[in-house]
JSON list of C-alpha atoms in Angstrom, two decimals:
[
{"chain": "K", "resi": 263, "resn": "PRO", "atom": "CA", "xyz": [117.26, 74.69, -35.44]},
{"chain": "K", "resi": 264, "resn": "SER", "atom": "CA", "xyz": [118.19, 77.44, -33.09]},
{"chain": "K", "resi": 265, "resn": "TYR", "atom": "CA", "xyz": [116.38, 80.75, -33.38]},
{"chain": "K", "resi": 266, "resn": "CYS", "atom": "CA", "xyz": [118.25, 83.50, -31.61]},
{"chain": "K", "resi": 267, "resn": "GLU", "atom": "CA", "xyz": [118.30, 86.39, -34.06]},
{"chain": "K", "resi": 268, "resn": "PRO", "atom": "CA", "xyz": [115.17, 88.09, -35.38]},
{"chain": "K", "resi": 269, "resn": "GLY", "atom": "CA", "xyz": [116.52, 87.99, -38.94]},
{"chain": "K", "resi": 270, "resn": "THR", "atom": "CA", "xyz": [116.52, 84.20, -38.90]},
{"chain": "K", "resi": 271, "resn": "ILE", "atom": "CA", "xyz": [112.75, 83.94, -38.45]},
{"chain": "K", "resi": 272, "resn": "PHE", "atom": "CA", "xyz": [111.33, 87.29, -39.47]},
{"chain": "K", "resi": 273, "resn": "LYS", "atom": "CA", "xyz": [111.47, 88.95, -42.89]},
{"chain": "K", "resi": 274, "resn": "ASN", "atom": "CA", "xyz": [112.31, 92.62, -43.22]},
{"chain": "K", "resi": 275, "resn": "ASN", "atom": "CA", "xyz": [109.32, 94.75, -44.25]},
{"chain": "K", "resi": 276, "resn": "VAL", "atom": "CA", "xyz": [106.99, 91.76, -43.81]},
{"chain": "K", "resi": 277, "resn": "HIS", "atom": "CA", "xyz": [107.08, 91.13, -40.06]},
{"chain": "K", "resi": 278, "resn": "GLY", "atom": "CA", "xyz": [108.64, 94.43, -39.07]},
{"chain": "K", "resi": 279, "resn": "ILE", "atom": "CA", "xyz": [111.76, 96.46, -39.71]},
{"chain": "K", "resi": 280, "resn": "ILE", "atom": "CA", "xyz": [114.68, 94.04, -39.40]},
{"chain": "K", "resi": 281, "resn": "THR", "atom": "CA", "xyz": [117.96, 95.79, -40.11]},
{"chain": "K", "resi": 282, "resn": "ASN", "atom": "CA", "xyz": [121.30, 96.76, -38.60]},
{"chain": "K", "resi": 283, "resn": "ASP", "atom": "CA", "xyz": [121.43, 99.89, -40.74]},
{"chain": "K", "resi": 284, "resn": "PRO", "atom": "CA", "xyz": [120.42, 102.97, -38.70]},
{"chain": "K", "resi": 285, "resn": "THR", "atom": "CA", "xyz": [119.30, 104.88, -41.79]},
{"chain": "K", "resi": 286, "resn": "GLU", "atom": "CA", "xyz": [117.10, 102.02, -42.99]},
{"chain": "K", "resi": 287, "resn": "LEU", "atom": "CA", "xyz": [115.70, 101.60, -39.48]},
{"chain": "K", "resi": 288, "resn": "ARG", "atom": "CA", "xyz": [114.85, 105.31, -39.23]},
{"chain": "K", "resi": 289, "resn": "GLN", "atom": "CA", "xyz": [113.17, 105.26, -42.64]},
{"chain": "K", "resi": 290, "resn": "GLY", "atom": "CA", "xyz": [111.23, 102.13, -41.73]},
{"chain": "K", "resi": 291, "resn": "ILE", "atom": "CA", "xyz": [110.00, 103.64, -38.47]},
{"chain": "K", "resi": 292, "resn": "GLN", "atom": "CA", "xyz": [108.97, 106.83, -40.26]},
{"chain": "K", "resi": 293, "resn": "THR", "atom": "CA", "xyz": [107.10, 104.76, -42.85]},
{"chain": "K", "resi": 294, "resn": "LEU", "atom": "CA", "xyz": [105.25, 102.80, -40.17]},
{"chain": "K", "resi": 295, "resn": "LEU", "atom": "CA", "xyz": [104.37, 105.94, -38.21]},
{"chain": "K", "resi": 296, "resn": "ALA", "atom": "CA", "xyz": [102.91, 107.43, -41.39]},
{"chain": "K", "resi": 297, "resn": "ASN", "atom": "CA", "xyz": [101.09, 104.17, -42.25]},
{"chain": "K", "resi": 298, "resn": "PRO", "atom": "CA", "xyz": [99.56, 102.66, -39.10]},
{"chain": "K", "resi": 299, "resn": "ASP", "atom": "CA", "xyz": [97.64, 100.09, -41.16]},
{"chain": "K", "resi": 300, "resn": "LYS", "atom": "CA", "xyz": [100.93, 98.76, -42.54]},
{"chain": "K", "resi": 301, "resn": "ALA", "atom": "CA", "xyz": [102.34, 98.62, -38.98]},
{"chain": "K", "resi": 302, "resn": "LYS", "atom": "CA", "xyz": [99.31, 96.64, -37.83]},
{"chain": "K", "resi": 303, "resn": "GLU", "atom": "CA", "xyz": [99.60, 94.28, -40.80]},
{"chain": "K", "resi": 304, "resn": "MET", "atom": "CA", "xyz": [103.27, 93.62, -39.96]},
{"chain": "K", "resi": 305, "resn": "ALA", "atom": "CA", "xyz": [102.39, 92.99, -36.31]},
{"chain": "K", "resi": 306, "resn": "ILE", "atom": "CA", "xyz": [99.73, 90.46, -37.32]},
{"chain": "K", "resi": 307, "resn": "GLU", "atom": "CA", "xyz": [102.20, 88.70, -39.63]},
{"chain": "K", "resi": 308, "resn": "ALA", "atom": "CA", "xyz": [104.87, 88.58, -36.90]},
{"chain": "K", "resi": 309, "resn": "LYS", "atom": "CA", "xyz": [102.40, 87.27, -34.35]},
{"chain": "K", "resi": 310, "resn": "SER", "atom": "CA", "xyz": [101.42, 84.43, -36.68]},
{"chain": "K", "resi": 311, "resn": "VAL", "atom": "CA", "xyz": [105.08, 83.40, -37.01]},
{"chain": "K", "resi": 312, "resn": "VAL", "atom": "CA", "xyz": [105.52, 83.40, -33.24]},
{"chain": "K", "resi": 313, "resn": "LYS", "atom": "CA", "xyz": [102.36, 81.35, -32.72]},
{"chain": "K", "resi": 314, "resn": "GLU", "atom": "CA", "xyz": [103.54, 78.82, -35.30]},
{"chain": "K", "resi": 315, "resn": "LEU", "atom": "CA", "xyz": [107.16, 78.46, -34.17]},
{"chain": "K", "resi": 316, "resn": "PHE", "atom": "CA", "xyz": [106.91, 78.87, -30.41]},
{"chain": "K", "resi": 317, "resn": "THR", "atom": "CA", "xyz": [104.04, 76.72, -29.26]},
{"chain": "K", "resi": 318, "resn": "PRO", "atom": "CA", "xyz": [104.24, 75.28, -25.75]},
{"chain": "K", "resi": 319, "resn": "GLU", "atom": "CA", "xyz": [104.59, 71.82, -27.29]},
{"chain": "K", "resi": 320, "resn": "LYS", "atom": "CA", "xyz": [107.60, 72.87, -29.40]},
{"chain": "K", "resi": 321, "resn": "PHE", "atom": "CA", "xyz": [109.15, 74.65, -26.43]},
{"chain": "K", "resi": 322, "resn": "ASN", "atom": "CA", "xyz": [108.79, 71.55, -24.25]},
{"chain": "K", "resi": 323, "resn": "GLN", "atom": "CA", "xyz": [110.12, 69.28, -26.99]},
{"chain": "K", "resi": 324, "resn": "ALA", "atom": "CA", "xyz": [113.16, 71.51, -27.48]},
{"chain": "K", "resi": 325, "resn": "TRP", "atom": "CA", "xyz": [114.00, 71.20, -23.77]},
{"chain": "K", "resi": 326, "resn": "ILE", "atom": "CA", "xyz": [113.47, 67.43, -23.86]},
{"chain": "K", "resi": 327, "resn": "ASN", "atom": "CA", "xyz": [115.79, 67.21, -26.88]},
{"chain": "K", "resi": 328, "resn": "LEU", "atom": "CA", "xyz": [118.41, 69.33, -25.13]},
{"chain": "K", "resi": 329, "resn": "PHE", "atom": "CA", "xyz": [118.38, 67.22, -21.97]},
{"chain": "K", "resi": 330, "resn": "THR", "atom": "CA", "xyz": [118.38, 64.01, -24.00]},
{"chain": "K", "resi": 331, "resn": "GLN", "atom": "CA", "xyz": [121.46, 65.14, -25.95]},
{"chain": "K", "resi": 332, "resn": "PHE", "atom": "CA", "xyz": [123.15, 66.28, -22.76]},
{"chain": "K", "resi": 333, "resn": "SER", "atom": "CA", "xyz": [122.45, 63.01, -20.97]},
{"chain": "K", "resi": 334, "resn": "ARG", "atom": "CA", "xyz": [123.98, 61.09, -23.88]},
{"chain": "K", "resi": 335, "resn": "GLY", "atom": "CA", "xyz": [127.06, 63.32, -23.90]},
{"chain": "K", "resi": 336, "resn": "ASN", "atom": "CA", "xyz": [126.07, 64.85, -27.24]},
{"chain": "K", "resi": 337, "resn": "TYR", "atom": "CA", "xyz": [126.71, 68.46, -26.46]},
{"chain": "K", "resi": 338, "resn": "ALA", "atom": "CA", "xyz": [129.27, 71.03, -27.50]},
{"chain": "K", "resi": 339, "resn": "ARG", "atom": "CA", "xyz": [131.63, 72.31, -24.87]},
{"chain": "K", "resi": 340, "resn": "SER", "atom": "CA", "xyz": [132.30, 76.01, -24.92]},
{"chain": "K", "resi": 341, "resn": "SER", "atom": "CA", "xyz": [135.95, 76.94, -25.25]},
{"chain": "K", "resi": 342, "resn": "THR", "atom": "CA", "xyz": [135.34, 79.84, -22.88]},
{"chain": "K", "resi": 343, "resn": "ASN", "atom": "CA", "xyz": [134.56, 77.43, -20.04]},
{"chain": "K", "resi": 344, "resn": "ASP", "atom": "CA", "xyz": [137.76, 75.40, -20.31]}
]
């Protein structure tokens, strides 16, 4: 799977404040500023996700898979490059 948006791997109010709503974001920041222990807890949770999903081995394997697919012609061509 491809992970390019925070909302695909992190959960709102568990790993941080993940929202596109400015009001919700402001409220979340205010909550974390008022509760530094909660902010630290979220940071620890987020760090554990990153350590699990983005190990050097997984990073290397993802590149190997990409080059293998490319070398076999199994890749999507972007319509913007035509």
